[in-house]
Coordinates of C-alpha atoms in Angstrom, one line a residue:
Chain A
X1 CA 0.0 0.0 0.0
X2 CA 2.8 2.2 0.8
X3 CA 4.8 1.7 -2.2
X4 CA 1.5 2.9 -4.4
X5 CA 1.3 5.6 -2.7
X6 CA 4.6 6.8 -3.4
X7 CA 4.5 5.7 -6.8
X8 CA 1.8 7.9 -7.6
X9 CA 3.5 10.9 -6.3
X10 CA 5.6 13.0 -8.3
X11 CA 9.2 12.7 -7.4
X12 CA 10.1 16.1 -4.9
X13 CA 13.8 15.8 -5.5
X14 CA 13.7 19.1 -7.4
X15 CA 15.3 22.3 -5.9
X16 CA 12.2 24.5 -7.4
X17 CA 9.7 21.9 -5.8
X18 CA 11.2 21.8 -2.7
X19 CA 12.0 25.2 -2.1
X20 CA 8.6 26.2 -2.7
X21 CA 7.8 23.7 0.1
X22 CA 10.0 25.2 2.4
X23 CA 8.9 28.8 1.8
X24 CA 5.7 27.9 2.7
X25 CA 6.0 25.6 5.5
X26 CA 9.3 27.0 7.1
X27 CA 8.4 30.3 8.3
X28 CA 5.8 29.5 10.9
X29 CA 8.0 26.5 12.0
X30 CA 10.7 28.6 12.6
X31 CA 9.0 31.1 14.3
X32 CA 7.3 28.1 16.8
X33 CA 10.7 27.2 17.3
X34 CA 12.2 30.2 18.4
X35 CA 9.5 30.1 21.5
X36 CA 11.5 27.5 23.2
X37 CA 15.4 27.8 21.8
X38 CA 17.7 30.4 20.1
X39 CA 17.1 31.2 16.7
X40 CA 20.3 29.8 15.1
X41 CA 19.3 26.2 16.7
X42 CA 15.4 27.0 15.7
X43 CA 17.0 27.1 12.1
X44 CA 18.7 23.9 13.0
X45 CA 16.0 22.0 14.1
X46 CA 13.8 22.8 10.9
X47 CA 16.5 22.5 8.7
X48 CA 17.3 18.9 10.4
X49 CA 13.3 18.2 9.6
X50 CA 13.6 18.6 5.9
X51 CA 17.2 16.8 5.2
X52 CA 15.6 13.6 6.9
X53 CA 12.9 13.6 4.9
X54 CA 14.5 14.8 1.7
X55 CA 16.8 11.8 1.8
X56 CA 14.4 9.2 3.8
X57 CA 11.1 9.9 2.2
X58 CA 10.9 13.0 -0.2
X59 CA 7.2 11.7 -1.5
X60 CA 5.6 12.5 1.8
X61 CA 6.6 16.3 1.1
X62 CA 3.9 16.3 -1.4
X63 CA 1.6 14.9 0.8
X64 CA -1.8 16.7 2.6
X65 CA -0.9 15.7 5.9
X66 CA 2.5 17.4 5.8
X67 CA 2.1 20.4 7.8
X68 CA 1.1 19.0 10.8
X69 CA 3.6 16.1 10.5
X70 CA 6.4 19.1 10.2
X71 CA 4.9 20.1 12.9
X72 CA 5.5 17.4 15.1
X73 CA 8.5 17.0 13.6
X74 CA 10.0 20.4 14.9
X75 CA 8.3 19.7 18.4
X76 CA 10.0 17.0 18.9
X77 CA 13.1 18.6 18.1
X78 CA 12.9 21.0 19.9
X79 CA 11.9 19.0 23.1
X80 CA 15.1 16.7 22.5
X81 CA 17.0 19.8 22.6
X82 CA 15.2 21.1 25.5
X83 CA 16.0 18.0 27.5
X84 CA 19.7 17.9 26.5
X85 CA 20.1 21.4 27.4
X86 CA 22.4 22.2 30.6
X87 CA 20.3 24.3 33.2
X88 CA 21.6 26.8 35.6
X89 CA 21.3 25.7 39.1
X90 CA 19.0 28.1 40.2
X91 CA 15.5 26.9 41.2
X92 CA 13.9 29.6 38.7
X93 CA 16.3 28.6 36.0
X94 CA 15.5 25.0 36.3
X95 CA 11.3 25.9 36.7
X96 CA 11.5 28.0 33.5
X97 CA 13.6 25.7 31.5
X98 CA 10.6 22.8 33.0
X99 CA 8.3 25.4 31.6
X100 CA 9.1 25.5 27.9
X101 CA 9.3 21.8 27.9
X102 CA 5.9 21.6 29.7
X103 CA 4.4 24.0 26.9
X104 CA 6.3 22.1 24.1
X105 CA 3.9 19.1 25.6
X106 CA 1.1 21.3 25.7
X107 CA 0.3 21.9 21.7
X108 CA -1.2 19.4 20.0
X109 CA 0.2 18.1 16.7
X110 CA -2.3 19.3 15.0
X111 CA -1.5 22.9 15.9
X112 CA -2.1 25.3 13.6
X113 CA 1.5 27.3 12.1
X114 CA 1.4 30.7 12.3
X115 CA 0.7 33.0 9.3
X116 CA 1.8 37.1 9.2
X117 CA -2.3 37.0 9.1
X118 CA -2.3 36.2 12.7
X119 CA 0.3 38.7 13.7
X120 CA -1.9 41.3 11.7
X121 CA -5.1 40.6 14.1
X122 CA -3.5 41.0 17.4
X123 CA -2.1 44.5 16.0
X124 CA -5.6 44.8 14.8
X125 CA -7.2 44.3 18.6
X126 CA -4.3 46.4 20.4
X127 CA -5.2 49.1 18.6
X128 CA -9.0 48.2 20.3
X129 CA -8.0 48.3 24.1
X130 CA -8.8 50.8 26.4
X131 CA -7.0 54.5 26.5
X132 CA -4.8 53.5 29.4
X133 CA -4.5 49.9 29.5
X134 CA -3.3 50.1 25.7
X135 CA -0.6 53.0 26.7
X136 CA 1.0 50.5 29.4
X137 CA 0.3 47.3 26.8
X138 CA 2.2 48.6 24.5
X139 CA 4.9 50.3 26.3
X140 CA 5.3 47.1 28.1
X141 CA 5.1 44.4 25.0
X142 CA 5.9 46.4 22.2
X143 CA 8.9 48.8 23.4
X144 CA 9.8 46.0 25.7
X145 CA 10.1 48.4 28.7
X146 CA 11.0 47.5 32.2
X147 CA 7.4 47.3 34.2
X148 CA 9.6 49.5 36.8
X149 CA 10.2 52.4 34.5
X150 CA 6.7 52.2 33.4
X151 CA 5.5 52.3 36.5
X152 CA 7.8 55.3 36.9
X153 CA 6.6 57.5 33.8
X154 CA 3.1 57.2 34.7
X155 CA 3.5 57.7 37.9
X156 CA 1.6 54.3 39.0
X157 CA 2.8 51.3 40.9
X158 CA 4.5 48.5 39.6
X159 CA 1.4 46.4 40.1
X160 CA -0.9 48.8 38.4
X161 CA 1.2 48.1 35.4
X162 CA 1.2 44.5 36.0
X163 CA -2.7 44.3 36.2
X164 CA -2.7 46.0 33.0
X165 CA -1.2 43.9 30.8
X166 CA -2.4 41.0 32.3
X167 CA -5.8 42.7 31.4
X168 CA -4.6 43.7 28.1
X169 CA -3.4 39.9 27.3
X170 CA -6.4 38.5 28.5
X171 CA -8.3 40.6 26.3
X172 CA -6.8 40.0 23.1
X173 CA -6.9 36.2 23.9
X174 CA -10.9 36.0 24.6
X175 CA -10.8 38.0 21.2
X176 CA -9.2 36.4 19.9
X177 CA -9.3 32.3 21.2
X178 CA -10.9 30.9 18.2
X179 CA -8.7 32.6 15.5
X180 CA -5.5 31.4 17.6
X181 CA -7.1 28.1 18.3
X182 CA -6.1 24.9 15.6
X183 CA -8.7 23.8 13.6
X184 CA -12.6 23.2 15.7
X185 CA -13.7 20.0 14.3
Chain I
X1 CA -3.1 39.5 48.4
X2 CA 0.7 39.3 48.3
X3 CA 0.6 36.8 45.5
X4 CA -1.9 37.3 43.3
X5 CA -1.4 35.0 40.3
X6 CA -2.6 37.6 37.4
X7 CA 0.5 40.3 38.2
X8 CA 2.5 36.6 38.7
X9 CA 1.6 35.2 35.7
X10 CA 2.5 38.7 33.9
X11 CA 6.0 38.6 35.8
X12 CA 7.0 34.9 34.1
X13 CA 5.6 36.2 30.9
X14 CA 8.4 39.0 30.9
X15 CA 11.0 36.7 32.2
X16 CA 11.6 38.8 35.1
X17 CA 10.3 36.2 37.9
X18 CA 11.6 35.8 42.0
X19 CA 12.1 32.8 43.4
X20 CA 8.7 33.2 45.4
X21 CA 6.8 34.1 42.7
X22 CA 7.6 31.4 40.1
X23 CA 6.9 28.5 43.3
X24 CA 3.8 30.0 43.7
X25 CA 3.3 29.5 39.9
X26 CA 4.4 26.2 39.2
X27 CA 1.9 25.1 42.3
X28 CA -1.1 27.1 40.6
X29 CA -0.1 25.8 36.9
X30 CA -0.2 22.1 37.7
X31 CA -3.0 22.2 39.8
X32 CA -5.4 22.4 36.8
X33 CA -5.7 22.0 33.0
X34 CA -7.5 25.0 33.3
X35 CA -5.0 26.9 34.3
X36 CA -2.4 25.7 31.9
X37 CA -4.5 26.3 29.0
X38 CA -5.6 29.9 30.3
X39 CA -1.5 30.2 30.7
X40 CA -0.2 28.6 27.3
X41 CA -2.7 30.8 25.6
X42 CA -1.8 34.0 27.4
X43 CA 2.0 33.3 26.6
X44 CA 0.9 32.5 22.8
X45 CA -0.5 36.1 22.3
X46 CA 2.7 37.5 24.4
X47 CA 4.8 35.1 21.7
X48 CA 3.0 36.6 18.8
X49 CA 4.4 40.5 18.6
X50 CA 8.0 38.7 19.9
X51 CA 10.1 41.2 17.6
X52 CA 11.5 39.9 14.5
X53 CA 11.3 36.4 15.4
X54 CA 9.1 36.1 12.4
X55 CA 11.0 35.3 9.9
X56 CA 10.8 37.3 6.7
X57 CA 11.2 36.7 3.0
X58 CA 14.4 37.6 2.7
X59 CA 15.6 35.9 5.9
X60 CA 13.8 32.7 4.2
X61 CA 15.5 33.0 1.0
X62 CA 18.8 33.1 3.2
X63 CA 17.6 30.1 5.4
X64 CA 16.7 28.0 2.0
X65 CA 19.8 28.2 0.2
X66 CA 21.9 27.3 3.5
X67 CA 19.2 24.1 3.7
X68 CA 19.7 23.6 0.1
X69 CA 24.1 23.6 0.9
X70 CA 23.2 21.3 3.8
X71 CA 21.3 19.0 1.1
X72 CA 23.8 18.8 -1.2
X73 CA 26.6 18.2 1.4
X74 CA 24.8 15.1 2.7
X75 CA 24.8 13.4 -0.9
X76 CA 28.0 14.2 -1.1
X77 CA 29.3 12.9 2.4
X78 CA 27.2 9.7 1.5
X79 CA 29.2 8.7 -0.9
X80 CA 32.8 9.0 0.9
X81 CA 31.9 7.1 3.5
X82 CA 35.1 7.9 5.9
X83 CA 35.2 11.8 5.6
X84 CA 38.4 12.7 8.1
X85 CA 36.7 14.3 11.0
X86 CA 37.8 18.0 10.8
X87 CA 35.7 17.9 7.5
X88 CA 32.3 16.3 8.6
X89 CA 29.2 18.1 9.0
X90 CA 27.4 18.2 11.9
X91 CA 23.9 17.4 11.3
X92 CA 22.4 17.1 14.7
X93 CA 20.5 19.9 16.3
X94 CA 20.9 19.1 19.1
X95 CA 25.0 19.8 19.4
X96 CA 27.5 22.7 19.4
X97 CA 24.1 24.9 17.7
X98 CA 26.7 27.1 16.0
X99 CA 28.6 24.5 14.7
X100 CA 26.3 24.0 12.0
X101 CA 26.8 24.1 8.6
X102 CA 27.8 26.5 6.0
X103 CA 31.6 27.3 5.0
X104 CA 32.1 30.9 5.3
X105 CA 30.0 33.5 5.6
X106 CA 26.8 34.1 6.4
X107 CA 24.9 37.2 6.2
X108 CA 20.7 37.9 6.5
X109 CA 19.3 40.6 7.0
X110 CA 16.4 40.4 9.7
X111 CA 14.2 43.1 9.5
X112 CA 12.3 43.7 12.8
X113 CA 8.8 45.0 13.1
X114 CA 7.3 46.9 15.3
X115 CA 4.1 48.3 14.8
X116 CA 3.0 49.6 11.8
X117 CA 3.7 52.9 12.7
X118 CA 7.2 52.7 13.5
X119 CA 9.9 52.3 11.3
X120 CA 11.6 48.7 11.6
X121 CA 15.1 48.4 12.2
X122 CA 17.5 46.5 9.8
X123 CA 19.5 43.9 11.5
X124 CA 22.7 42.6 10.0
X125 CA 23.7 39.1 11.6
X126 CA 26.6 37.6 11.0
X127 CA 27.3 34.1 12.1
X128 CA 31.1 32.4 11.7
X129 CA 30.8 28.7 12.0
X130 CA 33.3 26.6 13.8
X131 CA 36.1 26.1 11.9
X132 CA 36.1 29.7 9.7
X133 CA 38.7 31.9 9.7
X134 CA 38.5 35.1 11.6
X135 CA 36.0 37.4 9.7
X136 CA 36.6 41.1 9.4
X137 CA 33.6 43.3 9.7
X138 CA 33.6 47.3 8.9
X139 CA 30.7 48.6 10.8
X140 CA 28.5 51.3 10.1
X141 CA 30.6 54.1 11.8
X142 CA 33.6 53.0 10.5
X143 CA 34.5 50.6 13.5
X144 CA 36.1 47.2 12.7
X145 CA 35.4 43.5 14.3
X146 CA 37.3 40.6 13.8
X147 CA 34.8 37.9 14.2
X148 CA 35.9 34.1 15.9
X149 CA 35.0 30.9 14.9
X150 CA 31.8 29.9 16.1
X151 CA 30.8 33.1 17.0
X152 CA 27.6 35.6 16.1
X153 CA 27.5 39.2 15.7
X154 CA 24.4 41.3 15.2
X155 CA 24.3 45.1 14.2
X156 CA 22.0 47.7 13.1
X157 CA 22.3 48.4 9.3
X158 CA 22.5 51.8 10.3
X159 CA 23.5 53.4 13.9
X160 CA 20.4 55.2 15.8
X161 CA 21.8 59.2 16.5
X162 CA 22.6 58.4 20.2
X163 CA 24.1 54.8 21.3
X164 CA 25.5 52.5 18.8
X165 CA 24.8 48.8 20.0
X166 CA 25.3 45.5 19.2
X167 CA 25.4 42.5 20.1
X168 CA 27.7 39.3 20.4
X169 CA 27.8 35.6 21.3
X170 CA 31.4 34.4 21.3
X171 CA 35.0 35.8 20.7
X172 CA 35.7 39.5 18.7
X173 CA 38.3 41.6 19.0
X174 CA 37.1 45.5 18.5
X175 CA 38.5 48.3 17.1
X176 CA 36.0 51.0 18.0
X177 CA 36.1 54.6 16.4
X178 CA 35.8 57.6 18.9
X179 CA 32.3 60.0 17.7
X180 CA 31.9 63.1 19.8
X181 CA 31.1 61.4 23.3
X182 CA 28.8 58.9 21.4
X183 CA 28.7 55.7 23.6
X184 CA 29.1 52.5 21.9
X185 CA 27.8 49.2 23.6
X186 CA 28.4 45.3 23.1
X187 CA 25.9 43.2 24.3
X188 CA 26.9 39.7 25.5
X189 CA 25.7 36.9 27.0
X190 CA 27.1 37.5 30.4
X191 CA 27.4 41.3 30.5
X192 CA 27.2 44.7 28.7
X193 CA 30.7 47.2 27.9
X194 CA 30.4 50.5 27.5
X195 CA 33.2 52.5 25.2
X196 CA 33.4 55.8 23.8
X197 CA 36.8 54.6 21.7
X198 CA 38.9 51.9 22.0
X199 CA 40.1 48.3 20.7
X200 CA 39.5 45.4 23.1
X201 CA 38.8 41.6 22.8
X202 CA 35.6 39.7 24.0
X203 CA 35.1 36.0 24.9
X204 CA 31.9 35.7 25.9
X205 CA 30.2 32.4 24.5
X206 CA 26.6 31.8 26.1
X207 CA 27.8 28.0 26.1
X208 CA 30.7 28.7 28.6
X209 CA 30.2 29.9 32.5
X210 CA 32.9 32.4 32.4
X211 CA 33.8 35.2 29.7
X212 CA 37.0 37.1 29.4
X213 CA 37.5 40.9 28.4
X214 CA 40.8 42.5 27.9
X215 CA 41.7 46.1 26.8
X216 CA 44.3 46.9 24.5
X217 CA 43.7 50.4 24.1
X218 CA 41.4 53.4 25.8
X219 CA 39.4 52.6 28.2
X220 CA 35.8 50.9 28.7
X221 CA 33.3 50.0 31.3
X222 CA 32.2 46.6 32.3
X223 CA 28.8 46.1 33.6
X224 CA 27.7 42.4 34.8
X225 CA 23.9 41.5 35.6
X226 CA 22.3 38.6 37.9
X227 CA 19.8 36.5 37.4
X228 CA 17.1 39.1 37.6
X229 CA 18.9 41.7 35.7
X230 CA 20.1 43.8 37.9
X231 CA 23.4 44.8 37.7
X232 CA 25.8 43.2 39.5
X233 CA 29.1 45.2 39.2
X234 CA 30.6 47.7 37.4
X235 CA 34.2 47.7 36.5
X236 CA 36.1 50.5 34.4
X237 CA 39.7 48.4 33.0
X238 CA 42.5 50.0 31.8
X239 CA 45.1 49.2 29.0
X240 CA 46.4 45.5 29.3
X241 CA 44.0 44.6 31.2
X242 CA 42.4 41.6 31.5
X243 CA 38.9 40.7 33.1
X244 CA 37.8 37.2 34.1
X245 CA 34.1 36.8 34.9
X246 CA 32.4 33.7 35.9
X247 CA 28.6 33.7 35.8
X248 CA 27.9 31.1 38.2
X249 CA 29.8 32.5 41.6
X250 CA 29.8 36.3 40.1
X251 CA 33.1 36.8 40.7
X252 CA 35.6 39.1 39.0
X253 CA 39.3 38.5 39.0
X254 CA 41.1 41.0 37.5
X255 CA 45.0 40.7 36.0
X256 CA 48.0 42.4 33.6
X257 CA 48.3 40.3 31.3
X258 CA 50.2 40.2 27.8
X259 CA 48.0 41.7 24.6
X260 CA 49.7 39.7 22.1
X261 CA 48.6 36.0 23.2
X262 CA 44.6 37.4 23.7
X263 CA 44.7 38.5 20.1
X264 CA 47.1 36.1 18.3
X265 CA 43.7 34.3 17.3
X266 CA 43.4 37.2 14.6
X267 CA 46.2 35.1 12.7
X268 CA 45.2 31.6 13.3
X269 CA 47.1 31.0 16.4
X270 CA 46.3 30.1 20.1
X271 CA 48.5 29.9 22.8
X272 CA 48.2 28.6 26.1
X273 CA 50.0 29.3 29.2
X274 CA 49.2 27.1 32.5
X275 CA 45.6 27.3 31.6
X276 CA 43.4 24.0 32.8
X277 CA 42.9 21.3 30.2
X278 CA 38.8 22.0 30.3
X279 CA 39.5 25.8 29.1
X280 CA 41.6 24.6 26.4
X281 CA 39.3 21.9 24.9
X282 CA 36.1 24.3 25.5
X283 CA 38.0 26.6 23.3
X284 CA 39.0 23.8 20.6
X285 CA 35.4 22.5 20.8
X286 CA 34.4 26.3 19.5
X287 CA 36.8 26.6 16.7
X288 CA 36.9 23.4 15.3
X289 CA 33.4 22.5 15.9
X290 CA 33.8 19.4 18.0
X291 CA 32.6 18.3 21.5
X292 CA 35.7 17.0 24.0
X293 CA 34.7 15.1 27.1
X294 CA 37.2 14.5 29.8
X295 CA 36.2 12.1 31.9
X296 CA 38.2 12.3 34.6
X297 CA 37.5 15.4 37.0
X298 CA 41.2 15.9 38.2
X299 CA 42.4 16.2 34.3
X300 CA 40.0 18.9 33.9
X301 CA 41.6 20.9 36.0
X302 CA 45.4 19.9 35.3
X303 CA 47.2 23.0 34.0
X304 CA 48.8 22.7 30.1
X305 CA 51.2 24.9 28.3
X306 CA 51.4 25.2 23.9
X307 CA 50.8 26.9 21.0
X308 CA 48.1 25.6 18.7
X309 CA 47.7 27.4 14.8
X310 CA 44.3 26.8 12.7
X311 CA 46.6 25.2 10.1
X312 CA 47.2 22.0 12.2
X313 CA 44.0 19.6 12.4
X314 CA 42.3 18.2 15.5
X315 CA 43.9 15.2 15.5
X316 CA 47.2 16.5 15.6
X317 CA 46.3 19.0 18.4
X318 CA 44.9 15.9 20.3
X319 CA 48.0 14.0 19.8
X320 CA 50.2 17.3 21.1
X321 CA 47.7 17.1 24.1
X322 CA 48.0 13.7 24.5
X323 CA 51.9 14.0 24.2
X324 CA 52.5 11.7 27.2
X325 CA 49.8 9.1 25.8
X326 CA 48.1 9.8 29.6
X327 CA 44.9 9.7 28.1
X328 CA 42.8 7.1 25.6
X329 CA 41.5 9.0 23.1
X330 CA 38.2 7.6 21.7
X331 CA 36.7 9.7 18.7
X332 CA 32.8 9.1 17.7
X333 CA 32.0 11.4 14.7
X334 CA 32.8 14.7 16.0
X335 CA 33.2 13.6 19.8
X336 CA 36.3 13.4 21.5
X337 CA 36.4 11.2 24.7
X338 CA 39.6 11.7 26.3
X339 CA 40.2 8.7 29.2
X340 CA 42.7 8.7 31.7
X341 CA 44.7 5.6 31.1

C-alpha cells in the first residue's frame, strides 16, 4: 500500500519543488521554534526536519498531511534539545527551562503554524483596548520596557502596570481564542 | 493579596520572575488543566508580537539556500563514507548549535517589526561557523570587528543618532572609532561594555560559565547582571587589562596580562599558558566545531602549556595534548572522549 502511494506521487527531488515547500512551511516553524530555543538552533531544528525527509522519504513532502507532521517533527526537536540542554542551578532557572518543555507538551500536533495574518489581528485588537491599558500594553510588550520604568513615567505602581497587561493579554486572547485556536472540528 | 497569580503570571511572561513568585506559579499551573491552558494561551498572544522572530522573505531565502548547501553536502558525504573528521558536517540539532553548517559566511538581513507605525530596524547578523577563519567586519561608523570561529554578531544596518549597539555571542576583537562622546555598547551573553573609543577583545560564549574581556587600548566600562537583571558590578579596566568573569559565583578577577597572546587568534594561532585542560578543549570545541569530554574530574583541572595554529587539524592537536599518551583517546563522529589511562 505504501509503495503505491509513493509511486503515484511526483518525485520532490527538485530544488524548485522543494523550495517552494520550504517557503511555505518554514516560516511558521521557525517562528514556533524560536519560543522555546535560540534562533540559530530553531533554524537547525527545521533544517534537520527537511534533510531527513529529503533523503528518507521526499514523497511525503507532497503529501496533505505534511504540515502537521512538520509540525511534530520540529516539536519534537525542539523537546530533545530542551531536554539535553544544561540548566543553571538556580530553582527559577530549572522551573523556567521545566516550563518551555511543559508547553512544548502542551500543543497538540495538530497545531495550527502561524501566518503574518495572525500577527496582523493582534495588532488589529491592540489598537482596540482601552485609553490607558493600551498605553501600558504597548509600552510594556511592544517597546519592551522594564514594568519599573513604566511604573515610573506614569506615575503608577508596579502592580498597576502588571494588572494591566495582564488585562490587556487576556483581552486579546478572549478575542481572539478561536482565531488562535487549531482547527474546531 | 501578596501573590496574586494575574500580576505573577505577567511577571513569568516578561522573564523577570523571584524565586517566590515562580513556586507560587508552578503550584497554581499544575493544579489544573485550566489553568495551563488559560496560561499557554496568554503566553501564545505574548509570543505573537515577539520582535523579528518572524522570519521574513528575505531571511527565508537566506535560510533555504543554507538548507539547500546542507542538502547537497549530505549526498556528497554519503558517498565518501570515511570523511576525516575536521571535514564532517554536523547534522544534529541538538550539538554545538553554532557549529552547524555552512563554510564561510553568512549574512541575512532580519528586519524587525514593530508596529505599523514605527519604522523597523534592519538587522545585519553575521554568524562564523566553527572552523572559519576570523572574519573582518567594517561597521556602520567606520569601526572594525574581527569575528571568531563559532561566534555571532548582530548590528544595526545603520547606527540610531545616540548609542550604537550591538550585540555578540562568542569571541571578537574591537576596534571602535571615537564620535563626539557617542557611547558605543556590546551586548553579550554575560554582561554589557560601554566605550566611547577603543580596541579590546571579547570571549563571551553563552555555552561557557565564564567570559573574558581584555583592553588593548582606551578605556571601557564593564557592567555584569544577575539573574534578575540587575546589575551586579561595574568595573572601568584600563590598558592591558584583563577581566575574568564567571557567571555562576559572580566573581571578577582582574590581572596584567600580555596583549599579544589574547589576540594572536586574529592570525590563526592560540597559545596557552598554564591554563586548565577544560578551558583549552572548551575553546577547541568552539573553533573546530567538535565536543571533548574528559572524563576524569582531576584532568580537567590539570594546568597545560602550547601553542596551537588553525593550520594543524584536530587530531594533531589531540596528539600534542595527548603527548605523554596519559589519556585514551576515543573519537565518535565529532566527539572526542579523552580517558585517563
Amino acid at each position: 500500500m505504501q509503495n503505491v502511494r509513493l509511486k503515484n506521487i511526483a518525485p520532490c527531488g527538485n530544488e524548485k519543488q522543494v523550495k517552494e515547500i520550504y517557503l511555505q512551511h518554514a516560516p511558521g516553524l521557525i517562528f514556533f521554534a524560536r519560543k522555546f530555543v535560540d534562533s540559530f538552533t530553531a533554524e537547525d531544528i527545521v533544517h534537520d526536519v527537511f534533510l531527513k525527509l529529503y533523503h528518507q522519504d521526499p514523497g511525503k513532502l507532497n503529501e496533505n498531511g505534511i504540515r502537521a507532521y512538520l509540525f511534530s517533527m520540529v516539536k519534537n526537536g525542539c523537546l530533545d534539545y530542551l531536554q539535553h540542554l544544561k540548566v543553571e542551578k538556580t530553582y527559577v532557572a530549572k522551573a523556567q527551562a521545566q516550563l518551555k518543555i511543559e508547553e512544548l507538551r502542551w500543543y497538540d500536533s495538530n497545531e495550527n503554524i502561524v501566518s503574518n495574518e495572525k500577527l496582523n489581528a493582534i495588532y488589529n485588537e491592540i489598537e482596540k483596548l482601552p485609553p490607558q491599558c493600551k498605553r501600558i500594553f504597548i509600552k510594556s510588550y511592544l517597546e519592551e520596557q522594564k514594568h519599573a520604568d513604566i511604573a515610573e513615567e506614569l506615575n503608577i505602581s508596579v502592580r498597576t502596570v502588571e494588572a494591566q497587561v495582564y488585562k490587556a493579554l487576556k483581552i486579546i486572547r478572549d478575542k481572539l481564542i478561536l482565531f488562535l485556536l487549531p482547527f474546531i472540528i | 493579596m501578596k501573590n496574586n497569580i494575574q500580576e505573577i503570571i505577567v511577571r513569568v511572561l516578561k522573564n523577570d520572575v523571584l524565586e517566590e513568585d515562580m513556586r507560587f506559579f508552578s503550584e497554581w499551573l499544575d493544579s489544573s488543566d485550566e489553568n495551563k491552558n488559560l496560561f499557554f494561551e496568554l503566553k501564545r498572544v505574548y509570543d505573537y508580537r515577539k520582535e523579528g522572530s518572524y522570519p521574513d522573505d528575505s531571511e527565508m531565502e537566506a535560510s533555504w539556500e543554507r538548507l539547500w548547501k546542507k542538502i547537497q553536502g549530505k549526498k556528497h558525504s554519503f558517498k565518501k563514507k570515511n570523511t576525516p573528521l575536521r571535514r564532517r558536517k554536523k547534522l544534529s540539532a541538538t550539538r554545538w548549535r553554532v557549529a552547524a553548517t555552512i563554510t564561510g559566511l553568512l549574512i541575512l538581513g532580519a528586519t524587525l517589526f514593530y508596529t505599523q507605525r514605527e519604522l523597523p530596524v534592519a538587522w545585519v547578523e553575521v554568524q562564523n561557523p566553527a572552523r572559519g577563519n576570523p572574519l573582518s567586519i567594517a561597521l556602520p561608523d567606520g569601526s572594525t570587528v574581527q569575528l571568531n570561529a563559532s561566534s555571532y554578531l548582530k548590528y544595526p544596518k545603520k547606527f540610531k543618532r545616540r548609542g550604537r549597539e550591538i550585540y555578540l555571542d562568542g569571541e571578537a576583537l574591537f576596534d571602535v572609532v571615537k564620535q563626539n562622546g557617542n557611547n558605543f555598547i556590546v551586548h553579550s551573553n554575560k554582561h554589557k561594555i560601554k566605550v566611547l573609543g577603543t580596541k579590546f577583545n571579547v570571549m563571551d560564549y553563552s555555552s561557557d560559565a565564564y567570559s573574558v574581556t581584555t583592553l588593548i587600548s582606551g578605556k571601557v566600562q564593564l557592567e555584569t547582571f544577575n539573574e534578575e537583571k540587575n546589575l551586579r558590578d561595574r568595573v572601568v579596566m584600563n590598558p592591558e587589562q584583563q577581566l575574568r568573569f564567571n557567571a555562576y559565583t559572580g566573581e571578577i578577577t582582574l590581572n596584567q596580562v600580555d596583549i599579544r597572546e589574547t589576540t594572536s587568534w586574529i592570525n590563526g594561532i592560540y597559545s596557552f599558558q598554564d591554563v586548565p585542560l577544560q578551558q583549552i578543549t572548551d575553546r577547541l570545541n568552539k573553533i573546530y566545531g567538535v565536543t571533548i569530554i574528559i572524563e576524569n574530574e582531576k584532568c580537567r583541572a590539570e594546568k597545560y602549556t602550547g601553542k596551537f595554529s588553525l593550520e594543524q587539524d584536530i587530531e594533531e592537536i589531540m596528539r600534542i595534548i595527548n603527548f605523554n599518551g596519559q589519556f585514551n583517546c576515543i573519537t565518535r563522529d565529532d566527539t572526542i572522549i579523552l580517558q585517563q589511562k
